[in-house]
Amino acid sequence: MSGSGNGAETGAGTIRVMLVDDQTVVRAGFRVLLAQADDIEVVAEASSGSSAVAVAARLRPDVICMDVRMPGGDGLTATREILAGSPESPPAILVVTTFDLDEYVFGALESGASGFILKDCEPEDLIDAIRRLANGYGLVDQAVTRRVISEFARRRPAAPPESAAAHQLTPREAEIVRLLAKGLSNNEIADELFIETSTVKSHLGRAMTKIGVRDRVQTVVWAYQNGLTPS
């Protein structure tokens, strides 16, 4: 593993990224791609899940690009440990996989990852994904989001509603979370409920704070785990 830079040396507004992959050539390729973005700095690399946990705790990156299949500690276990070790300001974890919608992706989402992207993605897609995760938006693309939500629901049947979980949210917040779990964007939720998009964002932000999640993806996972799913 290797690291470079620290918080003091990083300019204001710069997204600090850590690359985790057992293949040196993959990390090198991502580093070159991300160098195209003025607002992104690769501050660390790790070649295994176990080393990633230690480096993440020391450098506290904003976003971690995490491979899932690695010797010496897989990405799912590392994701859980990294998030558990930084409950106050956890990094957003972007799972990087060679398989579209494979079981590892869903395991990663349940472990707390914020989204996923394929290793053969276009450079601008990787950059956009990192920016979106850094801003709390989760999955990369709305069409992909809907596919993942649909498949997640199929593989992980919704839990029965739990009164304690439901009571955390106001009726309007719960309604917006249900529509989000259906795969709707903020604009579509606003149209559905005849309210302003800014109102949707405000309600969703309060709901996320109450249930203790940092992005839309984990809000959807929470909804399925607690029975607040679309009928």
Tab-separated table of C-alpha atoms in Angstrom:
chain	number	residue	atom	x	y	z
A	1	MET	CA	0.000	0.000	0.000
A	2	SER	CA	1.064	3.575	-0.423
A	3	GLY	CA	-0.269	7.020	0.371
A	4	SER	CA	0.351	10.592	-0.597
A	5	GLY	CA	-0.899	13.934	0.629
A	6	ASN	CA	-2.929	14.828	3.691
A	7	GLY	CA	-5.799	17.017	4.701
A	8	ALA	CA	-3.618	20.053	5.361
A	9	GLU	CA	-2.120	19.961	1.894
A	10	THR	CA	-5.439	19.503	0.103
A	11	GLY	CA	-7.140	22.573	-1.294
A	12	ALA	CA	-10.593	23.629	-0.121
A	13	GLY	CA	-13.347	21.713	-1.868
A	14	THR	CA	-11.029	18.970	-3.091
A	15	ILE	CA	-12.431	15.436	-2.892
A	16	ARG	CA	-9.855	13.168	-1.255
A	17	VAL	CA	-9.955	9.694	-2.790
A	18	MET	CA	-8.449	6.362	-1.795
A	19	LEU	CA	-7.984	3.522	-4.302
A	20	VAL	CA	-8.263	-0.082	-3.094
A	21	ASP	CA	-7.439	-2.868	-5.542
A	22	ASP	CA	-5.041	-5.810	-5.477
A	23	GLN	CA	-3.870	-5.053	-9.033
A	24	THR	CA	-1.247	-2.320	-9.249
A	25	VAL	CA	-2.093	-1.616	-12.891
A	26	VAL	CA	-5.749	-0.958	-12.016
A	27	ARG	CA	-4.827	1.519	-9.290
A	28	ALA	CA	-2.343	3.223	-11.607
A	29	GLY	CA	-4.957	3.487	-14.342
A	30	PHE	CA	-7.520	5.006	-11.993
A	31	ARG	CA	-4.945	7.444	-10.655
A	32	VAL	CA	-4.217	8.660	-14.199
A	33	LEU	CA	-7.928	8.986	-14.980
A	34	LEU	CA	-8.679	10.937	-11.816
A	35	ALA	CA	-5.773	13.298	-12.442
A	36	GLN	CA	-7.975	14.820	-15.159
A	37	ALA	CA	-10.247	16.290	-12.490
A	38	ASP	CA	-9.058	19.453	-10.741
A	39	ASP	CA	-11.325	18.824	-7.747
A	40	ILE	CA	-10.195	15.231	-7.052
A	41	GLU	CA	-6.959	14.137	-5.379
A	42	VAL	CA	-5.870	10.528	-4.860
A	43	VAL	CA	-4.426	10.603	-1.347
A	44	ALA	CA	-3.853	6.890	-0.753
A	45	GLU	CA	-3.798	3.393	-2.223
A	46	ALA	CA	-4.189	-0.054	-0.686
A	47	SER	CA	-3.812	-3.528	-2.166
A	48	SER	CA	-6.047	-5.448	0.246
A	49	GLY	CA	-9.100	-4.963	2.388
A	50	SER	CA	-7.190	-5.258	5.632
A	51	SER	CA	-4.613	-2.637	4.665
A	52	ALA	CA	-7.427	-0.410	3.405
A	53	VAL	CA	-8.992	-0.349	6.875
A	54	ALA	CA	-5.761	0.888	8.463
A	55	VAL	CA	-5.046	3.505	5.798
A	56	ALA	CA	-8.626	4.802	5.811
A	57	ALA	CA	-8.526	5.243	9.588
A	58	ARG	CA	-5.303	7.231	9.314
A	59	LEU	CA	-6.036	9.450	6.307
A	60	ARG	CA	-9.865	9.692	6.411
A	61	PRO	CA	-10.542	10.044	2.666
A	62	ASP	CA	-13.865	11.415	1.420
A	63	VAL	CA	-14.453	8.620	-1.110
A	64	ILE	CA	-12.987	5.119	-1.327
A	65	CYS	CA	-12.972	3.213	-4.633
A	66	MET	CA	-13.193	-0.352	-3.318
A	67	ASP	CA	-12.562	-3.588	-5.202
A	68	VAL	CA	-14.559	-6.474	-3.755
A	69	ARG	CA	-12.537	-9.529	-4.716
A	70	MET	CA	-9.074	-9.312	-3.206
A	71	PRO	CA	-6.756	-11.715	-1.425
A	72	GLY	CA	-5.825	-10.698	2.090
A	73	GLY	CA	-9.208	-9.270	3.006
A	74	ASP	CA	-12.209	-8.747	0.746
A	75	GLY	CA	-13.844	-5.414	0.032
A	76	LEU	CA	-17.128	-6.254	1.762
A	77	THR	CA	-15.470	-6.927	5.096
A	78	ALA	CA	-13.296	-3.838	4.673
A	79	THR	CA	-16.353	-1.718	3.882
A	80	ARG	CA	-18.090	-2.804	7.089
A	81	GLU	CA	-14.968	-2.229	9.206
A	82	ILE	CA	-14.183	1.181	7.706
A	83	LEU	CA	-17.725	2.458	8.217
A	84	ALA	CA	-17.911	1.022	11.735
A	85	GLY	CA	-14.625	2.732	12.567
A	86	SER	CA	-15.789	6.200	11.513
A	87	PRO	CA	-19.413	6.610	12.632
A	88	GLU	CA	-19.278	10.410	12.828
A	89	SER	CA	-17.953	11.214	9.350
A	90	PRO	CA	-17.714	8.001	7.324
A	91	PRO	CA	-16.257	8.008	3.817
A	92	ALA	CA	-18.498	7.242	0.870
A	93	ILE	CA	-17.532	3.870	-0.549
A	94	LEU	CA	-17.784	3.271	-4.284
A	95	VAL	CA	-17.620	-0.423	-5.109
A	96	VAL	CA	-15.649	-1.065	-8.289
A	97	THR	CA	-16.530	-4.397	-9.874
A	98	THR	CA	-16.005	-6.346	-13.087
A	99	PHE	CA	-19.469	-7.862	-12.862
A	100	ASP	CA	-22.692	-5.967	-13.482
A	101	LEU	CA	-25.197	-6.545	-10.665
A	102	ASP	CA	-23.436	-9.569	-9.184
A	103	GLU	CA	-24.025	-10.771	-5.641
A	104	TYR	CA	-21.024	-8.858	-4.369
A	105	VAL	CA	-22.685	-5.573	-5.285
A	106	PHE	CA	-25.716	-6.315	-3.147
A	107	GLY	CA	-23.563	-7.524	-0.302
A	108	ALA	CA	-21.629	-4.271	-0.531
A	109	LEU	CA	-24.811	-2.189	-0.413
A	110	GLU	CA	-25.930	-4.070	2.672
A	111	SER	CA	-22.486	-3.493	4.160
A	112	GLY	CA	-22.969	0.252	3.799
A	113	ALA	CA	-21.446	1.104	0.400
A	114	SER	CA	-22.906	4.138	-1.352
A	115	GLY	CA	-22.804	2.877	-4.918
A	116	PHE	CA	-21.009	0.865	-7.546
A	117	ILE	CA	-19.400	1.226	-10.935
A	118	LEU	CA	-17.849	-1.153	-13.445
A	119	LYS	CA	-14.080	-1.250	-13.913
A	120	ASP	CA	-14.405	-0.693	-17.657
A	121	CYS	CA	-16.432	2.500	-17.246
A	122	GLU	CA	-15.619	5.675	-19.128
A	123	PRO	CA	-13.258	8.100	-17.333
A	124	GLU	CA	-15.937	10.776	-17.053
A	125	ASP	CA	-18.322	8.242	-15.487
A	126	LEU	CA	-15.814	7.416	-12.751
A	127	ILE	CA	-15.172	11.093	-12.058
A	128	ASP	CA	-18.904	11.835	-11.986
A	129	ALA	CA	-19.536	8.880	-9.666
A	130	ILE	CA	-16.943	10.108	-7.175
A	131	ARG	CA	-18.373	13.626	-7.246
A	132	ARG	CA	-21.895	12.344	-6.724
A	133	LEU	CA	-20.907	10.126	-3.806
A	134	ALA	CA	-18.960	12.955	-2.210
A	135	ASN	CA	-22.164	15.012	-2.328
A	136	GLY	CA	-24.368	12.289	-0.855
A	137	TYR	CA	-26.151	11.129	-4.004
A	138	GLY	CA	-25.174	7.473	-3.988
A	139	LEU	CA	-25.561	5.380	-7.111
A	140	VAL	CA	-24.172	6.756	-10.291
A	141	ASP	CA	-26.985	6.749	-12.785
A	142	GLN	CA	-30.747	6.898	-12.384
A	143	ALA	CA	-31.356	4.026	-14.804
A	144	VAL	CA	-28.770	1.917	-12.993
A	145	THR	CA	-30.275	2.952	-9.664
A	146	ARG	CA	-33.661	1.619	-10.679
A	147	ARG	CA	-32.203	-1.669	-11.882
A	148	VAL	CA	-30.300	-2.115	-8.642
A	149	ILE	CA	-33.321	-1.257	-6.506
A	150	SER	CA	-35.470	-3.703	-8.465
A	151	GLU	CA	-32.925	-6.492	-8.151
A	152	PHE	CA	-32.228	-5.663	-4.513
A	153	ALA	CA	-35.946	-5.937	-3.759
A	154	ARG	CA	-36.146	-9.275	-5.554
A	155	ARG	CA	-33.169	-10.766	-3.726
A	156	ARG	CA	-33.936	-9.196	-0.357
A	157	PRO	CA	-37.683	-9.392	0.325
A	158	ALA	CA	-38.903	-6.427	2.311
A	159	ALA	CA	-39.169	-6.831	6.044
A	160	PRO	CA	-42.568	-6.344	7.672
A	161	PRO	CA	-43.152	-2.781	8.843
A	162	GLU	CA	-41.674	-2.072	12.249
A	163	SER	CA	-43.486	0.548	14.267
A	164	ALA	CA	-40.294	1.855	15.913
A	165	ALA	CA	-38.673	2.473	12.532
A	166	ALA	CA	-41.794	3.946	10.987
A	167	HIS	CA	-42.310	6.309	13.917
A	168	GLN	CA	-38.916	7.900	13.317
A	169	LEU	CA	-40.338	9.663	10.266
A	170	THR	CA	-43.245	11.996	9.728
A	171	PRO	CA	-45.955	10.751	7.309
A	172	ARG	CA	-44.575	13.024	4.560
A	173	GLU	CA	-40.992	11.886	5.147
A	174	ALA	CA	-42.079	8.242	5.044
A	175	GLU	CA	-43.994	8.870	1.827
A	176	ILE	CA	-40.934	10.428	0.187
A	177	VAL	CA	-38.697	7.563	1.344
A	178	ARG	CA	-41.164	5.069	-0.176
A	179	LEU	CA	-41.095	6.910	-3.509
A	180	LEU	CA	-37.303	7.046	-3.374
A	181	ALA	CA	-37.282	3.274	-2.805
A	182	LYS	CA	-39.428	2.991	-5.908
A	183	GLY	CA	-36.577	4.539	-7.903
A	184	LEU	CA	-37.967	8.041	-8.407
A	185	SER	CA	-35.743	11.107	-8.674
A	186	ASN	CA	-36.332	14.233	-6.591
A	187	ASN	CA	-38.095	15.901	-9.527
A	188	GLU	CA	-40.332	12.875	-10.067
A	189	ILE	CA	-41.184	12.717	-6.367
A	190	ALA	CA	-42.056	16.421	-6.462
A	191	ASP	CA	-44.354	15.872	-9.453
A	192	GLU	CA	-45.967	12.864	-7.781
A	193	LEU	CA	-46.719	14.794	-4.581
A	194	PHE	CA	-47.385	18.214	-6.195
A	195	ILE	CA	-44.669	19.906	-4.159
A	196	GLU	CA	-41.447	21.752	-4.943
A	197	THR	CA	-38.225	19.840	-5.553
A	198	SER	CA	-36.589	21.883	-2.786
A	199	THR	CA	-39.273	20.615	-0.400
A	200	VAL	CA	-38.467	17.027	-1.366
A	201	LYS	CA	-34.783	17.659	-0.660
A	202	SER	CA	-35.577	19.175	2.748
A	203	HIS	CA	-37.839	16.301	3.818
A	204	LEU	CA	-35.387	13.705	2.501
A	205	GLY	CA	-32.477	15.377	4.283
A	206	ARG	CA	-34.342	15.326	7.592
A	207	ALA	CA	-35.342	11.697	7.060
A	208	MET	CA	-31.746	10.678	6.352
A	209	THR	CA	-30.572	12.437	9.518
A	210	LYS	CA	-33.210	10.686	11.617
A	211	ILE	CA	-32.401	7.188	10.357
A	212	GLY	CA	-28.637	7.772	10.384
A	213	VAL	CA	-27.701	7.345	6.721
A	214	ARG	CA	-25.536	9.580	4.557
A	215	ASP	CA	-26.938	9.044	1.061
A	216	ARG	CA	-29.913	8.015	-1.051
A	217	VAL	CA	-28.721	4.468	-1.612
A	218	GLN	CA	-28.494	3.645	2.073
A	219	THR	CA	-31.896	5.304	2.531
A	220	VAL	CA	-33.330	2.788	0.069
A	221	VAL	CA	-31.562	-0.100	1.805
A	222	TRP	CA	-32.991	1.124	5.141
A	223	ALA	CA	-36.464	1.337	3.612
A	224	TYR	CA	-36.358	-2.296	2.463
A	225	GLN	CA	-34.942	-3.461	5.769
A	226	ASN	CA	-37.674	-1.681	7.736
A	227	GLY	CA	-40.729	-2.297	5.594
A	228	LEU	CA	-41.079	1.229	4.158
A	229	THR	CA	-41.242	-0.044	0.613
A	230	PRO	CA	-43.505	0.884	-2.306
A	231	SER	CA	-46.766	-1.024	-2.376
